[in-house]
Amino acid sequence: CSALVGVDRFSNWPKSLDALPRLGGIADANIEGIVRLKPDLVLLEKSSPLISRLQSLGITVAVFDVRSMVDVQRTLRQLDTVLGSTESGAVWERIQLDLARASRALSPSQKVARVYFEINPAPFAAGKTSFIGELIDRLGMQNIATEKMGAFPKINPEFVVQSKPDLIMSTEASPKQLAQRPGWKSIPAIQGNRVCFFSAAQADVLVRPGPRMGEAAGLIADCAMRSLPK
């Protein structure tokens, strides 16, 4: 963090970033502000429209594409390379230890529970191939969204009804809103009030692949332990 001179508007962890200049988002990045800071390096997502623009201005960029746990490990190593740091191994090990701890906390009966993780009320789900889906798998739980659906598929609400999940997790829709959807009152998770609604701060941890993935696994495990019988 000591090497950072500016961040985008969405970067909010750790809290020390609050003191740094905010330089806009993907569509409205403050190019002049970035140039004025004279950074040695700008870290960007693969699809960012800023890559060629910054390069044309003589600014060095490093590009990352993080969609899975393997990507997280690779990106941590890449950051060590471009920053000259040696932290990636310890960060990755901490993620693995937190994942193992969260998995051990779940009982065998909780691990066989069928889970529906809703990203937003469209509804879009966290599929098996997404980093969230990978966390659910690593915990030993059963994701109703199949691998063929993709990483973050748009779900037919009727599919959820027919899949009869034992546990529902949501980062936006409340339990009351879920219960008001046609046919959803028949879902075991709704009937048993086994629905976890994550706060905005918790959602930040869950939907951003990175150093806090172990913490994300803990949030999912805590939800299961609160909601499901042992």
Coordinates of C-alpha atoms in Angstrom, one line a residue:
C1 CA 0.0 0.0 0.0
S2 CA 2.9 2.4 0.6
A3 CA 3.6 2.4 -3.1
L4 CA 0.1 3.6 -4.1
V5 CA -0.3 7.1 -5.2
G6 CA -4.0 6.9 -6.4
V7 CA -6.9 4.5 -6.8
D8 CA -10.2 4.2 -8.6
R9 CA -13.5 5.1 -7.0
F10 CA -14.4 1.5 -6.2
S11 CA -11.3 0.6 -4.2
N12 CA -12.3 0.7 -0.5
W13 CA -10.0 -1.8 1.2
P14 CA -7.9 -1.4 3.2
K15 CA -9.1 1.8 4.9
S16 CA -5.8 3.5 4.3
L17 CA -6.9 4.0 0.7
D18 CA -9.4 6.6 1.8
A19 CA -6.6 9.1 2.0
L20 CA -5.5 8.6 -1.6
P21 CA -6.8 10.6 -4.7
R22 CA -9.8 9.0 -6.4
L23 CA -9.3 8.9 -10.2
G24 CA -12.7 7.9 -11.5
G25 CA -13.9 4.6 -12.8
I26 CA -13.8 2.6 -16.1
A27 CA -15.9 4.9 -18.2
D28 CA -14.9 8.2 -16.6
A29 CA -11.3 7.8 -15.6
N30 CA -9.4 11.0 -14.8
I31 CA -6.6 10.6 -17.3
E32 CA -5.2 14.1 -16.4
G33 CA -5.2 13.2 -12.8
I34 CA -3.4 9.9 -13.4
V35 CA -0.7 11.7 -15.5
R36 CA -0.3 14.4 -12.9
L37 CA 0.6 11.8 -10.3
K38 CA 3.5 10.5 -12.5
P39 CA 3.0 6.8 -11.5
D40 CA 5.8 4.4 -12.4
L41 CA 3.1 1.8 -13.0
V42 CA -0.7 1.6 -13.4
L43 CA -2.5 -1.7 -12.7
L44 CA -5.5 -2.4 -14.9
E45 CA -8.1 -5.0 -15.7
K46 CA -7.8 -6.8 -19.0
S47 CA -10.9 -5.1 -20.5
S48 CA -10.0 -1.6 -19.5
P49 CA -10.3 1.0 -22.3
L50 CA -7.4 2.9 -20.6
I51 CA -4.7 0.5 -21.6
S52 CA -3.8 2.0 -25.0
R53 CA -4.5 5.6 -23.9
L54 CA -2.1 5.4 -21.0
Q55 CA 0.5 3.6 -23.0
S56 CA 0.3 6.3 -25.7
L57 CA 1.2 8.8 -23.0
G58 CA 4.3 6.9 -22.0
I59 CA 2.8 5.3 -18.8
T60 CA 3.7 1.7 -18.1
V61 CA 0.7 -0.5 -17.4
A62 CA 0.3 -4.0 -16.0
V63 CA -2.8 -5.9 -17.1
F64 CA -4.6 -8.6 -15.1
D65 CA -7.5 -10.9 -15.7
V66 CA -8.9 -12.4 -12.5
R67 CA -11.9 -14.7 -12.8
S68 CA -11.0 -17.8 -10.8
M69 CA -8.9 -18.9 -7.8
V70 CA -6.1 -20.0 -10.1
D71 CA -6.2 -16.5 -11.5
V72 CA -5.9 -15.0 -8.0
Q73 CA -2.8 -17.1 -7.3
R74 CA -1.2 -16.2 -10.7
T75 CA -2.0 -12.5 -10.2
L76 CA -0.5 -12.4 -6.8
R77 CA 2.7 -13.8 -8.2
Q78 CA 2.6 -11.3 -11.1
L79 CA 2.3 -8.5 -8.6
D80 CA 5.4 -9.7 -6.8
T81 CA 7.2 -9.6 -10.1
V82 CA 6.1 -6.1 -11.1
L83 CA 6.4 -4.6 -7.6
G84 CA 9.5 -6.3 -6.5
S85 CA 7.7 -7.7 -3.4
T86 CA 7.7 -11.2 -1.8
E87 CA 4.3 -11.3 -0.3
S88 CA 2.3 -13.5 -2.7
G89 CA 3.2 -16.8 -1.1
A90 CA 2.1 -15.7 2.4
V91 CA -1.1 -14.2 1.1
W92 CA -2.0 -17.3 -0.9
E93 CA -1.2 -19.6 2.1
R94 CA -3.4 -17.5 4.4
I95 CA -6.3 -17.8 1.9
Q96 CA -5.8 -21.6 1.9
L97 CA -5.7 -21.8 5.6
D98 CA -8.9 -19.7 6.0
L99 CA -10.6 -21.9 3.4
A100 CA -9.6 -25.1 5.2
R101 CA -10.8 -23.7 8.6
A102 CA -14.1 -22.7 7.1
S103 CA -14.6 -26.2 5.6
R104 CA -13.8 -27.9 8.9
A105 CA -16.4 -25.8 10.7
L106 CA -19.2 -27.3 8.6
S107 CA -20.9 -30.6 9.6
P108 CA -21.3 -33.4 7.1
S109 CA -25.1 -32.7 6.9
Q110 CA -24.4 -29.0 6.2
K111 CA -22.0 -29.9 3.4
V112 CA -24.6 -31.8 1.5
A113 CA -27.0 -28.8 1.5
R114 CA -28.1 -27.5 -1.9
V115 CA -27.1 -23.9 -2.2
Y116 CA -28.3 -21.0 -4.4
F117 CA -26.1 -18.0 -4.4
E118 CA -27.7 -14.9 -6.0
I119 CA -25.5 -12.1 -7.2
N120 CA -28.3 -9.7 -8.1
P121 CA -32.1 -9.9 -8.5
A122 CA -32.2 -10.1 -12.3
P123 CA -31.5 -12.9 -11.2
F124 CA -27.9 -13.8 -11.8
A125 CA -26.3 -16.6 -9.9
A126 CA -22.8 -17.6 -8.9
G127 CA -22.1 -20.6 -11.1
K128 CA -19.8 -23.5 -10.4
T129 CA -17.0 -22.0 -12.5
S130 CA -17.1 -18.6 -10.9
F131 CA -14.7 -17.9 -8.0
I132 CA -17.7 -17.8 -5.6
G133 CA -18.8 -21.2 -7.0
E134 CA -15.3 -22.5 -6.4
L135 CA -15.5 -21.4 -2.8
I136 CA -18.8 -23.2 -2.4
D137 CA -17.2 -26.3 -3.9
R138 CA -14.1 -26.1 -1.7
L139 CA -16.4 -25.9 1.4
G140 CA -18.0 -29.2 0.2
M141 CA -21.4 -27.7 -0.4
Q142 CA -23.6 -28.3 -3.4
N143 CA -24.3 -25.5 -5.9
I144 CA -27.6 -25.8 -7.8
A145 CA -26.1 -23.7 -10.7
T146 CA -24.4 -26.3 -13.0
E147 CA -21.0 -25.9 -14.7
K148 CA -22.6 -25.8 -18.1
M149 CA -24.5 -22.6 -17.1
G150 CA -21.2 -20.6 -17.0
A151 CA -19.6 -18.4 -14.3
F152 CA -22.4 -15.9 -13.6
P153 CA -25.5 -17.2 -15.5
K154 CA -28.9 -15.4 -15.7
I155 CA -31.2 -17.8 -14.0
N156 CA -34.8 -18.7 -14.9
P157 CA -36.6 -18.2 -11.5
E158 CA -38.5 -21.4 -12.2
F159 CA -35.2 -23.3 -12.3
V160 CA -34.6 -22.2 -8.7
V161 CA -38.1 -23.4 -7.6
Q162 CA -37.5 -26.8 -9.3
S163 CA -34.0 -27.2 -7.8
K164 CA -35.4 -26.8 -4.3
P165 CA -32.3 -25.3 -2.6
D166 CA -31.9 -25.9 1.1
L167 CA -30.1 -22.6 1.6
I168 CA -30.2 -19.3 -0.3
M169 CA -27.5 -16.6 -0.2
S170 CA -28.0 -13.1 -1.6
T171 CA -26.0 -9.9 -1.8
E172 CA -28.9 -7.7 -2.8
A173 CA -32.4 -9.2 -2.5
S174 CA -33.9 -9.5 1.0
P175 CA -35.6 -12.7 2.3
K176 CA -38.9 -10.9 2.1
Q177 CA -38.3 -9.9 -1.6
L178 CA -37.3 -13.5 -2.4
A179 CA -40.5 -14.9 -0.8
Q180 CA -42.7 -12.6 -2.9
R181 CA -41.4 -14.1 -6.2
P182 CA -44.0 -16.4 -7.9
G183 CA -43.7 -20.0 -6.6
W184 CA -40.7 -19.3 -4.3
K185 CA -42.7 -19.8 -1.1
S186 CA -42.5 -23.6 -1.9
I187 CA -38.7 -23.6 -1.9
P188 CA -37.3 -25.4 1.2
A189 CA -34.9 -22.6 2.0
I190 CA -37.8 -20.0 2.0
Q191 CA -40.1 -22.3 4.0
G192 CA -37.4 -22.9 6.6
N193 CA -36.3 -19.2 6.6
R194 CA -32.8 -20.4 5.6
V195 CA -31.8 -17.3 3.7
C196 CA -28.7 -15.2 4.3
F197 CA -28.6 -11.6 3.2
F198 CA -25.1 -10.1 3.1
S199 CA -24.5 -6.5 3.9
A200 CA -22.8 -4.2 1.4
A201 CA -19.5 -4.6 3.3
Q202 CA -19.8 -8.4 3.2
A203 CA -20.8 -8.3 -0.4
D204 CA -17.6 -6.4 -1.2
V205 CA -15.6 -9.3 0.3
L206 CA -17.7 -12.0 -1.5
V207 CA -17.8 -10.6 -5.0
R208 CA -14.2 -9.4 -5.5
P209 CA -11.7 -12.1 -6.1
G210 CA -8.5 -11.3 -4.2
P211 CA -6.7 -11.5 -0.9
R212 CA -9.9 -11.7 1.1
M213 CA -11.2 -14.9 -0.5
G214 CA -10.5 -16.8 2.7
E215 CA -12.6 -14.3 4.5
A216 CA -15.3 -14.8 1.9
A217 CA -15.3 -18.6 2.5
G218 CA -15.8 -17.8 6.2
L219 CA -18.9 -15.7 5.5
I220 CA -20.4 -18.5 3.4
A221 CA -19.6 -21.1 6.1
D222 CA -21.0 -18.8 8.9
C223 CA -24.2 -18.5 6.8
A224 CA -24.5 -22.3 6.6
M225 CA -23.8 -22.8 10.2
R226 CA -26.5 -20.2 11.3
S227 CA -29.1 -21.5 8.9
L228 CA -28.7 -25.3 8.6
P229 CA -29.1 -27.9 11.3
K230 CA -26.0 -29.9 12.2

